[in-house]
PDB file of C-alpha atoms in Angstrom:
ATOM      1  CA  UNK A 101      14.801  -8.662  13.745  1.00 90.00           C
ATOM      2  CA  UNK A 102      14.013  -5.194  11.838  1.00 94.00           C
ATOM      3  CA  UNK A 103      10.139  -4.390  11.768  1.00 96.00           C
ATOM      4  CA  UNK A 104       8.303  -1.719  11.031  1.00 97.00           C
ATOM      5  CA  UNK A 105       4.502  -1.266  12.143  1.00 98.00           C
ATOM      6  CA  UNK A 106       2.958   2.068  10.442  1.00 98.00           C
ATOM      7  CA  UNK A 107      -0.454   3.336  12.765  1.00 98.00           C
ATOM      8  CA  UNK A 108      -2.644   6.591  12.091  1.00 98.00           C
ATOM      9  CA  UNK A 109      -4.298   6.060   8.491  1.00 98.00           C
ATOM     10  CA  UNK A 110      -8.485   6.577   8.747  1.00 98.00           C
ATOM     11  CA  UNK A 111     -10.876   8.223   6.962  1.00 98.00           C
ATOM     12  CA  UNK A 112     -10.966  12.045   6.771  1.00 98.00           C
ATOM     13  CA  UNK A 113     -12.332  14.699   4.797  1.00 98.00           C
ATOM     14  CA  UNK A 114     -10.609  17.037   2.131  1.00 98.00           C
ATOM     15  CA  UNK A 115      -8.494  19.278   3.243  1.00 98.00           C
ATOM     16  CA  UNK A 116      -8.001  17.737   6.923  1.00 98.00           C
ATOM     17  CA  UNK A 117      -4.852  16.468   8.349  1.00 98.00           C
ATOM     18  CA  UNK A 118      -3.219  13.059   9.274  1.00 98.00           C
ATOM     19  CA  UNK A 119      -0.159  11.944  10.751  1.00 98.00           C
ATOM     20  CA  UNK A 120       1.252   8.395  10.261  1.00 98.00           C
ATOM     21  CA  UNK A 121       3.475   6.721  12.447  1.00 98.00           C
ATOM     22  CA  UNK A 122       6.245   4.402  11.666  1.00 97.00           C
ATOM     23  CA  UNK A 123       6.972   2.153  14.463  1.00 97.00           C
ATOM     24  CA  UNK A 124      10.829   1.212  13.835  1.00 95.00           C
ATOM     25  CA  UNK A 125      11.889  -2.057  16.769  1.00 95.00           C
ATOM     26  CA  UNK A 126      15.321  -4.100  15.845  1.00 93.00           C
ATOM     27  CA  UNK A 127      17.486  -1.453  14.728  1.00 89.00           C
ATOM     28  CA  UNK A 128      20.492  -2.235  15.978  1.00 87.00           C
ATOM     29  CA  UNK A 129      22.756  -0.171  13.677  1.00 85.00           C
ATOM     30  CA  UNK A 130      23.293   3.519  12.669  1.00 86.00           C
ATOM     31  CA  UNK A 131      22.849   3.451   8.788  1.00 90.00           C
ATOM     32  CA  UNK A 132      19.555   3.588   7.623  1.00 92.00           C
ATOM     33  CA  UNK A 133      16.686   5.240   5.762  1.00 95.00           C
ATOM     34  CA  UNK A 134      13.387   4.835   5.934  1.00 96.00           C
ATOM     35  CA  UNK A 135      10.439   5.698   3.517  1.00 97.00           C
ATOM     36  CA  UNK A 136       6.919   6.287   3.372  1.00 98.00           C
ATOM     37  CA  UNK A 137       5.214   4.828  -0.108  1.00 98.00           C
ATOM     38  CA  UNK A 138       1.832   4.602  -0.914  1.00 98.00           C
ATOM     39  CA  UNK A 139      -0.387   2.515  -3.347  1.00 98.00           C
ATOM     40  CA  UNK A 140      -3.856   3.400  -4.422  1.00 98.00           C
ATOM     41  CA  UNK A 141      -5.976   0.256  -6.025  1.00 95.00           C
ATOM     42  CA  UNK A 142      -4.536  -0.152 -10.109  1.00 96.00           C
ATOM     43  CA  UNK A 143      -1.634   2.054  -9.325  1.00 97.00           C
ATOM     44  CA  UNK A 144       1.562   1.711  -9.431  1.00 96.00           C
ATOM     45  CA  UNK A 145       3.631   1.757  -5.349  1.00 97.00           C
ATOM     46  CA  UNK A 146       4.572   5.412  -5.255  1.00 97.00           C
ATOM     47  CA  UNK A 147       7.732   6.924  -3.185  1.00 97.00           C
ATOM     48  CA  UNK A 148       6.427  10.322  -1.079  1.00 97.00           C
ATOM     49  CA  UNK A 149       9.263  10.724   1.674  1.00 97.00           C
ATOM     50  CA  UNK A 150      12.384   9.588   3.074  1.00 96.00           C
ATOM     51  CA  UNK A 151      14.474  10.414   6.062  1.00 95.00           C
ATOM     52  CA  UNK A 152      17.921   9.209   6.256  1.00 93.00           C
ATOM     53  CA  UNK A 153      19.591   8.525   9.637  1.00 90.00           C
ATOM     54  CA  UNK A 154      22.943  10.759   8.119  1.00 85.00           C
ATOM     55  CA  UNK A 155      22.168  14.431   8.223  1.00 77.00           C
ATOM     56  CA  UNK A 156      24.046  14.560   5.437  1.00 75.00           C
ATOM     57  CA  UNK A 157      21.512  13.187   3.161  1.00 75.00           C
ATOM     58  CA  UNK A 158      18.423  14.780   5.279  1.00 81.00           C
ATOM     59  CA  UNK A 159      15.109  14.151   3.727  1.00 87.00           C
ATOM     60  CA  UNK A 160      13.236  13.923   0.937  1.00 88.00           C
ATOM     61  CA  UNK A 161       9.950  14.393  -0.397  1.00 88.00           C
ATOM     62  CA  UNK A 162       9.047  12.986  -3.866  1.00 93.00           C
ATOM     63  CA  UNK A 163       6.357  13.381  -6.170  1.00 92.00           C
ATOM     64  CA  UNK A 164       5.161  17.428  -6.704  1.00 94.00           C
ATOM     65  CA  UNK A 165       1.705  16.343  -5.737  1.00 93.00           C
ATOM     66  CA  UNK A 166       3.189  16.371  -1.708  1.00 94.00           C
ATOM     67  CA  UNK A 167       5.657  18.900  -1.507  1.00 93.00           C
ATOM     68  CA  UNK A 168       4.690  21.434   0.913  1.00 94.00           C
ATOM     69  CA  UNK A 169       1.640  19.600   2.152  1.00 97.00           C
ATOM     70  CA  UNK A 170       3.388  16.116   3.955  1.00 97.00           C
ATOM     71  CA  UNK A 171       6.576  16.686   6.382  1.00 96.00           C
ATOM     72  CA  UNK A 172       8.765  13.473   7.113  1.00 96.00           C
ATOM     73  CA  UNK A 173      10.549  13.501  10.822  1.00 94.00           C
ATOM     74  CA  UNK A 174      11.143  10.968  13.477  1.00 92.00           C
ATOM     75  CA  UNK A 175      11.077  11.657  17.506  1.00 88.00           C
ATOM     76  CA  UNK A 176      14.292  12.430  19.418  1.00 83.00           C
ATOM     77  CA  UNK A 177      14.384   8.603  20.556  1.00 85.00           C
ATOM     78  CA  UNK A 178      14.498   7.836  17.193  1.00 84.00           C
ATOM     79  CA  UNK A 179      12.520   4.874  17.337  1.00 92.00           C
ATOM     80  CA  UNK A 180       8.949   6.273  15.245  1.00 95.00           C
ATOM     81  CA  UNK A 181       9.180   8.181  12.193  1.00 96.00           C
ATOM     82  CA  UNK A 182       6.015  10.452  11.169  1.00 97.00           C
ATOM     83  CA  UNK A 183       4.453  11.232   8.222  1.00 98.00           C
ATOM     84  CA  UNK A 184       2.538  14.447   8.770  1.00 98.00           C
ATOM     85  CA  UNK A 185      -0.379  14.802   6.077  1.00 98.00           C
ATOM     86  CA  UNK A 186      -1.450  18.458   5.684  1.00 98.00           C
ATOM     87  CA  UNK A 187      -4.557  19.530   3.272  1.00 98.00           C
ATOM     88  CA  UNK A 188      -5.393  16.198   2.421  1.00 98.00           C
ATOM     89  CA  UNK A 189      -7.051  15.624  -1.028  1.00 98.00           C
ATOM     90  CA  UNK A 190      -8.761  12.554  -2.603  1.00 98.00           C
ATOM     91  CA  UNK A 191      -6.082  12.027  -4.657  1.00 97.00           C
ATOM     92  CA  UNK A 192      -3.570  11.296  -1.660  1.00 98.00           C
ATOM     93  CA  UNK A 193      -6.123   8.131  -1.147  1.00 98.00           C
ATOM     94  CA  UNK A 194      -4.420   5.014  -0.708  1.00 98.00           C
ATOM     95  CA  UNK A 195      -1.864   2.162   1.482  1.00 98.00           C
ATOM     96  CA  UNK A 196       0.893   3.712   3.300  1.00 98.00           C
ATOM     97  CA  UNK A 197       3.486   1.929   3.965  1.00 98.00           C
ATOM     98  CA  UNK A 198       7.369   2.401   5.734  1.00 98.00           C
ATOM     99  CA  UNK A 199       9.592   0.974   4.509  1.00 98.00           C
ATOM    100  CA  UNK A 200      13.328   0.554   5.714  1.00 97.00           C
ATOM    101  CA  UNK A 201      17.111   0.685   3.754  1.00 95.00           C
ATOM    102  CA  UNK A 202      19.473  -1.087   6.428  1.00 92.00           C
ATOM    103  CA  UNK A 203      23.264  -0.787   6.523  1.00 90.00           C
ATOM    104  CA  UNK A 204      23.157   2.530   4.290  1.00 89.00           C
ATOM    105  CA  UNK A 205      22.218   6.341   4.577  1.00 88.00           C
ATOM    106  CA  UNK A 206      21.091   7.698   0.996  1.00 90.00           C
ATOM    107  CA  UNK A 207      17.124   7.904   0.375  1.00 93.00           C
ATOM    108  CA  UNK A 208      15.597   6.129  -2.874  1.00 95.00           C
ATOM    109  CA  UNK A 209      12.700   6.780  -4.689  1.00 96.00           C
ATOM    110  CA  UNK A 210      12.676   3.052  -5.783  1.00 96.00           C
ATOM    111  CA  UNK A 211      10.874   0.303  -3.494  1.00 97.00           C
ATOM    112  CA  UNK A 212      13.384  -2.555  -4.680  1.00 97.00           C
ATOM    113  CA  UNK A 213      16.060  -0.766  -2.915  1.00 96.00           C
ATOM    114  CA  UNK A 214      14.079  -1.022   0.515  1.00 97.00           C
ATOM    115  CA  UNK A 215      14.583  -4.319   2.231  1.00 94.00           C
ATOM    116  CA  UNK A 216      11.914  -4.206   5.069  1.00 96.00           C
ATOM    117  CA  UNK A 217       8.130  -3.209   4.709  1.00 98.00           C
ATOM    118  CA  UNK A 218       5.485  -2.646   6.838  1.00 98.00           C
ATOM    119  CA  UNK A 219       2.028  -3.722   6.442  1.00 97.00           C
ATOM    120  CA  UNK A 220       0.794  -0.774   5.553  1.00 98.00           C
ATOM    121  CA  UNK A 221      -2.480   2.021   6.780  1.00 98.00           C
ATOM    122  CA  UNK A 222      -5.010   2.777   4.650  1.00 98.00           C
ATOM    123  CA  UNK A 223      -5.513   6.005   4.176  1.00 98.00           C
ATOM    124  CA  UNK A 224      -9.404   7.410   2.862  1.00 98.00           C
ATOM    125  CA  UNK A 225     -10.154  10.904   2.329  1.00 98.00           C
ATOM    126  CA  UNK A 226     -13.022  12.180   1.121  1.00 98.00           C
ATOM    127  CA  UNK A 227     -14.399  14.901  -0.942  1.00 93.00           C
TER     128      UNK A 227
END
C-alpha cells in the first residue's frame, strides 16, 4: 500500500525557515513523482515542487512566489522527500501536502494527476 505521511509544518516567524518531510512507505516500483501542494483557507490547492524519481525530468518548482526560497530533494535511501522552506513569508501560510504520481516519471503542476495524498502539515508564519 503507497502512503505518504508529511511531518515538520509549525508556526514560525517571517523570514525563518522550515523543512517538511515526506514520509514515502509502499513504494515498490521505480517510476514515480512526488509533489508538495499547499492550500491556504478560500484558496484554490496550489502546486510548489516536484521531484521525479528519473533524473531526466529532475525537479521542479512552480509558482514565482517560491523559486529561490523552497528546495525539493529526497535522502539517499530514498524513502523521505524534503521540502526546505527558506525566508518564509505570511503569504506561504497554509496545508502542505505530498502527494505521489505512481507508475510514471514526469512532474505535474495539476493535483488530479496525483493519485496518493497525504494528510497534510499546517504551516503558520507570522509577521
Amino acid at each position: 500500500e503507497v502512503r505518504l505521511v508529511e511531518s515538520g509544518g509549525g508556526l514560525v516567524q517571517a523570514g525563518e525557515s522550515l523543512r517538511l518531510s515526506c514520509a514515502l512507505s509502499g513504494f515498490t516500483f521505480e517510476d514515480y513523482a512526488i509533489g508538495w501542494f499547499r492550500q491556504a483557507p478560500g484558496k484554490r490547492r496550489e502546486a510548489v515542487s516536484c521531484i521525479s524519481s528519473s533524473s531526466r525530468f529532475g525537479s521542479t518548482s512552480y509558482p514565482d512566489s517560491v523559486k529561490g526560497r523552497f528546495t525539493i530533494s529526497s535522502n539517499g535511501a530514498k524513502d523521505t522527500v524534503y521540502l526546505q522552506m527558506n525566508s518564509l513569508k505570511p503569504e506561504d501560510s497554509a496545508v502542505y501536502y505530498c502527494a505521489a504520481i505512481v507508475l510514471a516519471t514526469k512532474c505535474s503542476p495539476y493535483p488530479a494527476e496525483y493519485n496518493t495524498w497525504g494528510q497534510g502539515t499546517q504551516v503558520t508564519v507570522s509577521s
